[in-house]
Coordinates of C-alpha atoms in Angstrom, one line a residue:
X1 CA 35.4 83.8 -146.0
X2 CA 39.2 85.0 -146.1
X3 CA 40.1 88.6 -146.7
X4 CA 43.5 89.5 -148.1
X5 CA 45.3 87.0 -146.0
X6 CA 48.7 87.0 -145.3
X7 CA 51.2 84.2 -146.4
X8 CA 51.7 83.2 -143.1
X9 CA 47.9 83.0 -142.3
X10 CA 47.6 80.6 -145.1
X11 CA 47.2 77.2 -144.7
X12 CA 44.8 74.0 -144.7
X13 CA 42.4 76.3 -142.9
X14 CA 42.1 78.6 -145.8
X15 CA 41.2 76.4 -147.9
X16 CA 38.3 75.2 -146.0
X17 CA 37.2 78.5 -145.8
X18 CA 38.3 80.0 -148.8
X19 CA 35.2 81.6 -150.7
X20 CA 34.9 80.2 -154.2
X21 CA 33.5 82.8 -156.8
X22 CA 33.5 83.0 -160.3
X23 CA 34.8 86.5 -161.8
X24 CA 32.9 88.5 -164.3
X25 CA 36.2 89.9 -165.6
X26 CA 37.5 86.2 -166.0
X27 CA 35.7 87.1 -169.7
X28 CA 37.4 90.1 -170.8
X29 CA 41.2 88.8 -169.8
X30 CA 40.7 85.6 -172.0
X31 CA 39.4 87.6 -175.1
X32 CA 42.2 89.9 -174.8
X33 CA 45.3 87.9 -174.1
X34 CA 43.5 85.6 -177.2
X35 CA 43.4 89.2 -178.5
X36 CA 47.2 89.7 -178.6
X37 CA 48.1 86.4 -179.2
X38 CA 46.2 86.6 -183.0
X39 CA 47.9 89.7 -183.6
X40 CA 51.6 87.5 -182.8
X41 CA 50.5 84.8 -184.9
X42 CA 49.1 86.6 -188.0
X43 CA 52.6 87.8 -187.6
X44 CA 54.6 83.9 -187.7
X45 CA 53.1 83.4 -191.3
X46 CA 52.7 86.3 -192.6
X47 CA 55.9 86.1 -194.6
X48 CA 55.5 82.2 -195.0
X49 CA 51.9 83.0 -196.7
X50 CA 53.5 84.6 -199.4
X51 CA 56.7 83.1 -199.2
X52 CA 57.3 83.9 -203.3
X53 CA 56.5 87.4 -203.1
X54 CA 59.0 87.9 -200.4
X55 CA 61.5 86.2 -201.9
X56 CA 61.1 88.7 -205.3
X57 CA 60.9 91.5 -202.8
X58 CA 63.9 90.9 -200.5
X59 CA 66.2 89.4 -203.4
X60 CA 66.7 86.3 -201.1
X61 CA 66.2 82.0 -201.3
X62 CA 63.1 80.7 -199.8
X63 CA 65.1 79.0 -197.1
X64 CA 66.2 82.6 -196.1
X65 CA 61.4 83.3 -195.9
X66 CA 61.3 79.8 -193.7
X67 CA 63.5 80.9 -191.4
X68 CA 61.7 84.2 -190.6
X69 CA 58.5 81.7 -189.5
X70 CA 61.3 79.3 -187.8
X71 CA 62.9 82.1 -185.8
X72 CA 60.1 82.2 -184.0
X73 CA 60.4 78.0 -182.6
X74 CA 64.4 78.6 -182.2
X75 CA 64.0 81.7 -180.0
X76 CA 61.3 79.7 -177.9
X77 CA 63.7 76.4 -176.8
X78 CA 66.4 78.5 -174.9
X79 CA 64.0 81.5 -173.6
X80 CA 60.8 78.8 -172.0
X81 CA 62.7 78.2 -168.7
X82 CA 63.4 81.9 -167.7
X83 CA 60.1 83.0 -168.8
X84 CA 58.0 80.4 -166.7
X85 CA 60.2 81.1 -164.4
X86 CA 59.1 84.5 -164.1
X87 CA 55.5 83.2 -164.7
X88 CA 55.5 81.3 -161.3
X89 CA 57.1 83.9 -159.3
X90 CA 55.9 87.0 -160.9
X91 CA 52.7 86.1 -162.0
X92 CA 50.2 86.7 -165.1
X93 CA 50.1 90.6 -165.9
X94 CA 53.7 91.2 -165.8
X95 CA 54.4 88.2 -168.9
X96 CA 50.6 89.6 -170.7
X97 CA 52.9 93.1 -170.2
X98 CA 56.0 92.0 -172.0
X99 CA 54.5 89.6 -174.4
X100 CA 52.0 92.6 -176.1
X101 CA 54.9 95.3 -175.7
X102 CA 57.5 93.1 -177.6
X103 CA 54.7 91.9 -180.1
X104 CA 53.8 96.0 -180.7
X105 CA 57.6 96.9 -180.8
X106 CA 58.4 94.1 -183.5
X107 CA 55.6 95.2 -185.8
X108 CA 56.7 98.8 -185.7
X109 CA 60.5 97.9 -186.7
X110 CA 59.1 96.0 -189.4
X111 CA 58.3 99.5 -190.9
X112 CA 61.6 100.1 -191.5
X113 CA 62.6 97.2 -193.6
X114 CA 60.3 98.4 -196.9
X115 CA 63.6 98.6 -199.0
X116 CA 65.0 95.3 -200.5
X117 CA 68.3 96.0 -199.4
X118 CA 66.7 96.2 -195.6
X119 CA 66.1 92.1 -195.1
X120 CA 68.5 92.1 -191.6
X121 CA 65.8 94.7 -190.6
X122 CA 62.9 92.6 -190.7
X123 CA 64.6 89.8 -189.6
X124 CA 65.2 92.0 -186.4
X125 CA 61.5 92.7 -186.1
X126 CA 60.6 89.2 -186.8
X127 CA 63.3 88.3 -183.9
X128 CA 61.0 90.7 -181.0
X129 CA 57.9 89.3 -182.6
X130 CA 59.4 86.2 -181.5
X131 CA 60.3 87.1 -178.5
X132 CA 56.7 88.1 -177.4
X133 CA 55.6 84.5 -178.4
X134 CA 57.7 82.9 -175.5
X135 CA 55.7 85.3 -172.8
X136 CA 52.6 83.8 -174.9
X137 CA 52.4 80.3 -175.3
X138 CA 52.1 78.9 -172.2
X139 CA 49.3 81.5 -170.8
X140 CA 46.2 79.7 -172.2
X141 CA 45.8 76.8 -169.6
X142 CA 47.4 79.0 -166.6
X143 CA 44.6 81.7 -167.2
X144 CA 42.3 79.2 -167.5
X145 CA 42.9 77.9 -164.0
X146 CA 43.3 81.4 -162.2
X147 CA 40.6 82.7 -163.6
X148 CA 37.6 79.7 -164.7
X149 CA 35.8 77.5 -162.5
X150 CA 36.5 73.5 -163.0
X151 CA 33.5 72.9 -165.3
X152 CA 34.8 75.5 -167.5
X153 CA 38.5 75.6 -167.5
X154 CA 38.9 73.2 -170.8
X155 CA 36.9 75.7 -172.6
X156 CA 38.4 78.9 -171.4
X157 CA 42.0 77.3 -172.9
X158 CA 40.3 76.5 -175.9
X159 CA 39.0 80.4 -176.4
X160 CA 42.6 81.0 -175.0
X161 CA 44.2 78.5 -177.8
X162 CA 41.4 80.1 -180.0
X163 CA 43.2 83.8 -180.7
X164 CA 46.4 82.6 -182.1
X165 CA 44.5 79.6 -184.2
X166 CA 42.4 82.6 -186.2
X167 CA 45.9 85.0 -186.5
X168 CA 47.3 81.8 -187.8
X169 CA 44.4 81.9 -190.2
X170 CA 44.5 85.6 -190.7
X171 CA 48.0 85.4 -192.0
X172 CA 47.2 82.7 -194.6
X173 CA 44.3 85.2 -195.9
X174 CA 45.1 89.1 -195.2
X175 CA 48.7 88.9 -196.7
X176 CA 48.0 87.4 -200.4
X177 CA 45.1 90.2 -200.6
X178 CA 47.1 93.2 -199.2
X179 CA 50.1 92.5 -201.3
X180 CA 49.9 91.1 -204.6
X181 CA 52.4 89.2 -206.8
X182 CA 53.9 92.8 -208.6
X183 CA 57.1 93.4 -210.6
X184 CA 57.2 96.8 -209.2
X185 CA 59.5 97.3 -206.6
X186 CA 57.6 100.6 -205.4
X187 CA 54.1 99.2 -205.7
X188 CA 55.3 96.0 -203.9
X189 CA 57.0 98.2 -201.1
X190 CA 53.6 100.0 -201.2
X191 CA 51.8 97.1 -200.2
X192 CA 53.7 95.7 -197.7
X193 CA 53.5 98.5 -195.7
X194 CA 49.6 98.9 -195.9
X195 CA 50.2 95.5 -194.2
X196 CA 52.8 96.1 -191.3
X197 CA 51.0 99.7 -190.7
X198 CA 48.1 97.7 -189.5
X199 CA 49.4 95.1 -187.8
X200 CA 51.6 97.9 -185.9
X201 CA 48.4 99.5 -185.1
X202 CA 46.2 97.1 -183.7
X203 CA 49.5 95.6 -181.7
X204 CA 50.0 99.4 -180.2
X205 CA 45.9 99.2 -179.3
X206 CA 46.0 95.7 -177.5
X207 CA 49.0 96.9 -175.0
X208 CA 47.2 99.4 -173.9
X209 CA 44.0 97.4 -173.3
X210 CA 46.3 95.0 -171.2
X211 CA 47.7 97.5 -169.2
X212 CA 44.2 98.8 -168.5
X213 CA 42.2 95.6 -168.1
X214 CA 44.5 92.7 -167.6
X215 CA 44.8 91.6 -164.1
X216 CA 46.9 89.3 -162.1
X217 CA 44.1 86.9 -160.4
X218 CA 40.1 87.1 -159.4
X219 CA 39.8 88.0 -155.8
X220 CA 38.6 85.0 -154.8
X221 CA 39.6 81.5 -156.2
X222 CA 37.1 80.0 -159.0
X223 CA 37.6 76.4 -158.1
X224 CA 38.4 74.0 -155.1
X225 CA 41.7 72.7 -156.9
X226 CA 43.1 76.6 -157.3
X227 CA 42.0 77.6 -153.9
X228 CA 44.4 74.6 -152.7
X229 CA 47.2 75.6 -155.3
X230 CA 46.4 79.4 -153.6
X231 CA 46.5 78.5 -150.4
X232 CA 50.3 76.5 -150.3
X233 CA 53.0 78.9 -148.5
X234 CA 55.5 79.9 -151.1
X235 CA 58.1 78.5 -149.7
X236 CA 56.9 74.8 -150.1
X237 CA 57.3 75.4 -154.2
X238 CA 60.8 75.1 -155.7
X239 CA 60.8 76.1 -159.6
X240 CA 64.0 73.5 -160.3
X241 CA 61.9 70.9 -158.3
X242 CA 58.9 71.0 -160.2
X243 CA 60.8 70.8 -163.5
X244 CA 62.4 67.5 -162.2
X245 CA 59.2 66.1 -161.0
X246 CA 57.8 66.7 -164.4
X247 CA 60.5 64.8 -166.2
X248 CA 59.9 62.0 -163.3
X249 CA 56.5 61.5 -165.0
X250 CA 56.2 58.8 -167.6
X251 CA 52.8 59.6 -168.8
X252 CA 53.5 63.8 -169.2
X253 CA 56.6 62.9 -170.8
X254 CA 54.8 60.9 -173.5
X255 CA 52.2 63.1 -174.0
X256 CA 55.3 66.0 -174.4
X257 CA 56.4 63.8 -177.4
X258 CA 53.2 63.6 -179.1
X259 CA 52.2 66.7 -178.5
X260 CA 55.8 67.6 -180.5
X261 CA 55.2 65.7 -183.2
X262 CA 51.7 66.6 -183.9
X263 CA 52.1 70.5 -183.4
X264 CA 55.6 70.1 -185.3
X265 CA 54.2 69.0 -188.2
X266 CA 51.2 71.5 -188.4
X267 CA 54.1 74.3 -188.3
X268 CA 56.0 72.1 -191.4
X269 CA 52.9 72.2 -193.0
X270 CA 52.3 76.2 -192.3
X271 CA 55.2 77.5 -193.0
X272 CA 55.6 75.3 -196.3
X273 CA 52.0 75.6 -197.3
X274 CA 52.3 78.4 -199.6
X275 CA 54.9 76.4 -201.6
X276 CA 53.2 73.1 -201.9
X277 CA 49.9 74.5 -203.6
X278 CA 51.9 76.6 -206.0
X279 CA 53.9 74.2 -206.8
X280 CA 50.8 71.8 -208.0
X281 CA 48.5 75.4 -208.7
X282 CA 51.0 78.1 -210.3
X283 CA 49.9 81.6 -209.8
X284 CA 47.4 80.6 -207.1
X285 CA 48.4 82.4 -204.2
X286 CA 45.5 83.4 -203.2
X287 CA 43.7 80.2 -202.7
X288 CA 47.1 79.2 -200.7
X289 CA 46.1 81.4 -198.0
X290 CA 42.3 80.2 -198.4
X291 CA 43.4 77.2 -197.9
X292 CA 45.6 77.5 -195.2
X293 CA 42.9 79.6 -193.6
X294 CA 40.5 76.5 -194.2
X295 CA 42.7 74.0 -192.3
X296 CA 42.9 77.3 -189.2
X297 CA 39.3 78.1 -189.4
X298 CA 38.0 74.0 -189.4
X299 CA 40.6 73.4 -186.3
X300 CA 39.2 76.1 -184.2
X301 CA 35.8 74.7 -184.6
X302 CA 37.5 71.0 -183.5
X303 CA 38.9 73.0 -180.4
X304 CA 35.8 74.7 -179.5
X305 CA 33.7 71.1 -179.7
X306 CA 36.7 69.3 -177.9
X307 CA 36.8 71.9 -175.1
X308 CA 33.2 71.6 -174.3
X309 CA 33.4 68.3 -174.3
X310 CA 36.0 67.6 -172.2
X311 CA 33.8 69.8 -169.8
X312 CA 31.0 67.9 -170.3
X313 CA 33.0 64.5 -170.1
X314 CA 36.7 64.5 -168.6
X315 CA 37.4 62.1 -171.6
X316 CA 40.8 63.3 -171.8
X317 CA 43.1 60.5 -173.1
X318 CA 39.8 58.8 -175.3
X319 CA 39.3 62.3 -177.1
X320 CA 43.2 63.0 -177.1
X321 CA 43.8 59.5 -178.9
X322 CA 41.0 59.7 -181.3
X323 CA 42.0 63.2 -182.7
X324 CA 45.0 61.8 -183.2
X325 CA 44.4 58.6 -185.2
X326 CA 41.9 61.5 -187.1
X327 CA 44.8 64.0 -187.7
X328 CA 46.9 60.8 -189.4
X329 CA 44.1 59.8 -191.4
X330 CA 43.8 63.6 -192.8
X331 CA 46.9 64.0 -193.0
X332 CA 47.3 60.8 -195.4
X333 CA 43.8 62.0 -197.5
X334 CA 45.3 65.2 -197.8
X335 CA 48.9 64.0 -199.2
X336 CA 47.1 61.8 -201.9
X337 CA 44.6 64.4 -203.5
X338 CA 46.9 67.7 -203.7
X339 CA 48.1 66.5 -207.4
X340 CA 44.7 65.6 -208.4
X341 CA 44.5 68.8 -210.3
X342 CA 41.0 70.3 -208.2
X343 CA 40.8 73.3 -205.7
X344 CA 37.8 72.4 -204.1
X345 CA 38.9 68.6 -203.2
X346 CA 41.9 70.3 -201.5
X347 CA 39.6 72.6 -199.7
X348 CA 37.6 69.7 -198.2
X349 CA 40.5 67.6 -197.1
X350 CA 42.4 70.5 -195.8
X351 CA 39.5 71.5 -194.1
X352 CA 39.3 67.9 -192.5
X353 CA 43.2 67.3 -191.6
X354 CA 42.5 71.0 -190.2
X355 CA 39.5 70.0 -188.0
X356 CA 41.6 67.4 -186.1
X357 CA 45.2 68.4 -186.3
X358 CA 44.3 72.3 -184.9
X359 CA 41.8 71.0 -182.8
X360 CA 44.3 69.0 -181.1
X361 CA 46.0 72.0 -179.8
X362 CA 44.2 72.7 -176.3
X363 CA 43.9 69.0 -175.5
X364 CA 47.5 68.7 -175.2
X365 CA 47.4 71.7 -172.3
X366 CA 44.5 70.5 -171.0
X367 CA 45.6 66.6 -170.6
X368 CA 49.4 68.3 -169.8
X369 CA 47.5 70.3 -166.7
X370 CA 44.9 67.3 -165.3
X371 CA 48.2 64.6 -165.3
X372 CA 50.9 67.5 -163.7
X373 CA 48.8 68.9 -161.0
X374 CA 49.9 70.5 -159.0
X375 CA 52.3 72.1 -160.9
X376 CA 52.6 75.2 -162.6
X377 CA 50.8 75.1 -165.6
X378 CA 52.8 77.2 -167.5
X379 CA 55.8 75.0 -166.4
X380 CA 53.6 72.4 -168.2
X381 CA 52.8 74.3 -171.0
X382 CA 55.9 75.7 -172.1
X383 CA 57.5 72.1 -172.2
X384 CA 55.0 70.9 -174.4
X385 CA 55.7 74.3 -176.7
X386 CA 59.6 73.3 -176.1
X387 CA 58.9 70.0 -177.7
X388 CA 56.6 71.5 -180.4
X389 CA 59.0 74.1 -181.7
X390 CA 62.2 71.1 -181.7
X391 CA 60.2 69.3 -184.1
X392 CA 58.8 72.4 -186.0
X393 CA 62.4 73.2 -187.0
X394 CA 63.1 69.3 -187.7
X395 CA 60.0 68.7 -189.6
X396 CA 60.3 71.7 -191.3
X397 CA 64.1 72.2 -192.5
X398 CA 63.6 68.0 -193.3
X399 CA 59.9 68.1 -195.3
X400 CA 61.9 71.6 -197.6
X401 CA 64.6 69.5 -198.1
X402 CA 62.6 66.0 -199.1
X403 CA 60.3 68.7 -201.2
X404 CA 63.2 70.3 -203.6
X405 CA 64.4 67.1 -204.0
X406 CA 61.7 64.3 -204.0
X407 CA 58.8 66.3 -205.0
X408 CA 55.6 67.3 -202.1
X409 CA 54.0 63.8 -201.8
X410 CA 57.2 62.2 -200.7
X411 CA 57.2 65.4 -198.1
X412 CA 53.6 64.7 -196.7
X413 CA 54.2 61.4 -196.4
X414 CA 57.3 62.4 -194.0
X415 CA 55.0 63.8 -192.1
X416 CA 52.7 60.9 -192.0
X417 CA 55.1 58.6 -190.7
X418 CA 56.0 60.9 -187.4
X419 CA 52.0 60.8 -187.5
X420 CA 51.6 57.2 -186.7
X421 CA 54.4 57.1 -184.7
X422 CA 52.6 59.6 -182.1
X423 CA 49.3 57.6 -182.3
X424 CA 50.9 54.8 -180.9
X425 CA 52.9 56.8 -178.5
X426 CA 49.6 58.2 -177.4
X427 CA 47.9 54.8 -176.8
X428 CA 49.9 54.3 -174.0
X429 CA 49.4 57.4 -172.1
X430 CA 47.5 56.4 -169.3
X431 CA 44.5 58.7 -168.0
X432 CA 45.9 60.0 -164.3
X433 CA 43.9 62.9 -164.1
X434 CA 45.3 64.3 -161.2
X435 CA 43.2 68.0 -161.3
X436 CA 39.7 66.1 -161.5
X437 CA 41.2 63.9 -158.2
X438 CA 41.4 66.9 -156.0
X439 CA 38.4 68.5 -157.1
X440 CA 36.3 65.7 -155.7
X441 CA 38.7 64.7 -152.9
X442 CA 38.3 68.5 -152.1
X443 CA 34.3 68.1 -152.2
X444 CA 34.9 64.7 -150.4
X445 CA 36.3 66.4 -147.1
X446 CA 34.6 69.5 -146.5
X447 CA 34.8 70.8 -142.7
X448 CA 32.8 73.6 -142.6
X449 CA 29.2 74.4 -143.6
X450 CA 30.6 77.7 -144.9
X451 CA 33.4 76.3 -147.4
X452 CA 31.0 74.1 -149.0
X453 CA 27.4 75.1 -149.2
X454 CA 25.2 74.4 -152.0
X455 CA 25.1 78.2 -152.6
X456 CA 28.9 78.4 -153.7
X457 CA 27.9 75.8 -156.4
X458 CA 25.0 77.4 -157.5
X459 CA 27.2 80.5 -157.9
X460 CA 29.8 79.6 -159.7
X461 CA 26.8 78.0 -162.4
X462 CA 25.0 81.3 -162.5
X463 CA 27.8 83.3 -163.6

């Protein structure tokens, strides 16, 4: 075993040494980072949720509402470079430290927009809100390989995936309760306050939970393939290097499309949710935010059984392409039966398109990390966000537009059509799983009895 090695000690003989252990703690950093990434999220759509009653409250078009949910994609395409930037060089408790500070800081300016005359404020505490998501969304399948073994990494991403998939579904739910559609300017101000009080409070609490539990890496390496990533002298990595070799690969840059297209148009279909059902439903604003909690709730449940069984399998482009073909088909299902005039048939096929199109989430990072390795992970990670939040803003400035104008079927079916485009797209992705290769070329050419014992197996499957 090798203690607290130097970087010039490190080399090919540390990995064949290297102890691998699974960390308790590994637990508690993936429920908290998911922890503070909910509280960001509920934060994205909360406004969107209740897009008309912010709209009365503010005095401002619902173009103006959008844009406080698309502030948060435009701030994310410039910002992804420096950030994994500092991810790879600095590591992962200085980016948990930023993202939960700037996520805590945005919700307490919020406070002081509760005058109608004070929109520029909120947009300013939407803006830092926004900023915190950039030091978010590429975490889940970088913590993931720092801190879980191999047969658990897909998994830990999807419990990583997890926390902003239920804020998302917090924030189609809590808002419509808290503040309800009132004249009153006072009442409504009232309200609205309840809600950013809360959100400032639980944001403050999580910081300081990261700065007292979050920590940078286990002391030993949880897996063969990070105890080789661990092991590489720093100077053989060049940040610009990676980003180039990245763009070299056909089958990531592919997968970076689709994974554009499908995320893009679950944010269209997010941020205009609110608008489509009252549009068909007047005065339901409540069952907006059910439903958009439905299509959450159902895709978190998809992750979950995706993750474990791409553990269980390593079926990552059959899984990846069926979920897709199954987010198109629900996604058509779901356009077709909004104006039948019935709740509970919009529940169901929300609940469906939800299942797969959500679900689909985790298996982009998880296929993004197993064809990129060895590269950073975050690098990976942020480029697939990059793509997501291009077509976010696309998808959703073009389905508002086709919706004032054409009606909400002629919207969905927009949406359809960049559907099928990515299934096909995904078909020819082919499966170089490049993580799973080094695992067992790693088991494959063991040199000492110590490195490789049975016992370091049966550890890592106790704990």
């Amino acid at each position: 075993m090798v203690q607290e090695e130097g970087p010039g000690e490190r080399g090919a003989a540390a990995v064949e040494v290297a102890e691998v252990r699974l960390s308790r703690r590994r637990w508690a950093v993936v429920l908290l980072f998911s922890s503070y990434s909910l509280c960001n999220a509920f934060q994205w759509i909360q406004y969107g949720s209740i897009n008309n009653v912010f709209v009365h409250f503010y005095g401002v078009s619902t173009f103006a509402i959008d844009w406080l949910s698309m502030s948060y994609m435009l701030t994310y395409i410039p910002l992804l470079f420096p950030v994994a930037w500092l991810l790879d060089k600095r590591g992962l408790r200085p980016i948990a430290l930023a993202g939960s500070a700037l996520n805590g800081l945005g919700a307490w300016v919020k406070l002081g927009s509760l005058k109608p005359h004070l929109f520029p404020v909120t947009v300013l505490g939407q803006v830092i809100c926004s900023l915190a998501q950039v030091f978010i969304l590429g975490m889940p399948s970088r913590i993931a390989s720092v801190w879980f073994g191999s047969h658990e990494v897909s998994t830990a991403c999807s419990i990583a995936v997890f926390g902003n998939q239920l804020g998302i579904a917090l924030g189609f739910l809590v808002p419509p309760v808290l503040v309800p559609n009132v004249e009153d300017e006072e009442k409504l101000a009232y309200h609205i306050s309840i809600m950013f009080f809360m959100t400032a409070g639980v944001a403050t609490a999580l910081f300081i939970l990261v700065v007292i539990v979050f920590r940078e890496k286990p002391f030993h390496p949880p897996s063969r393939a990070q105890a080789l990533i661990q092991s590489r002298p720093p100077e053989e990595y060049s940040y610009v290097q990676s980003i180039l070799r990245l763009l070299r690969n056909t089958n990531f840059m592919l997968l970076m499309v689709t994974y554009g297209l499908n995320t893009g148009c679950f944010y269209s279909l997010s941020t205009l949710l609110n608008r489509m059902v009252i549009h068909h439903y007047p005065g339901e604003e409540v069952n907006a935010g059910r439903i958009g909690l439905t299509i959450v709730l159902a895709g978190m449940v998809g992750a979950l059984i995706s993750g474990i069984w791409l553990d269980r399998t390593k079926t990552y482009k059959q899984t990846t392409l069926v979920v897709y073909i199954m987010s198109l088909v629900g996604m058509i299902v779901y356009t077709f039966t909004l104006r039948l005039g019935h709740l509970w048939v919009v529940f169901v096929t929300a609940g469906v398109l939800g299942f797969f199109m959500t679900g689909y989430l985790p298996l982009g990072f998880e296929f993004a990390a197993e064809l990129t390795y060895p590269e950073s992970e975050g690098t990976s990670s942020g480029l697939l966000n990059v793509s997501a939040q291009i077509f976010g803003i696309a998808f959703t400035i073009s389905q508002g537009q086709i919706m004032d104008h054409f009606g909400t079927e002629a919207g969905n079916l927009f949406l359809c059509s960049f559907l099928f485009l990515g299934t096909i797209m995904t078909a020819f992705i082919k499966a170089d799983l490049r993580r799973q290769q080094a695992s067992l070329e790693s088991e494959q050419t063991k040199v000492t009895p110590e490195a490789c014992t049975d016992p370091i197996g049966l550890e890592e499957s106790k704990l």
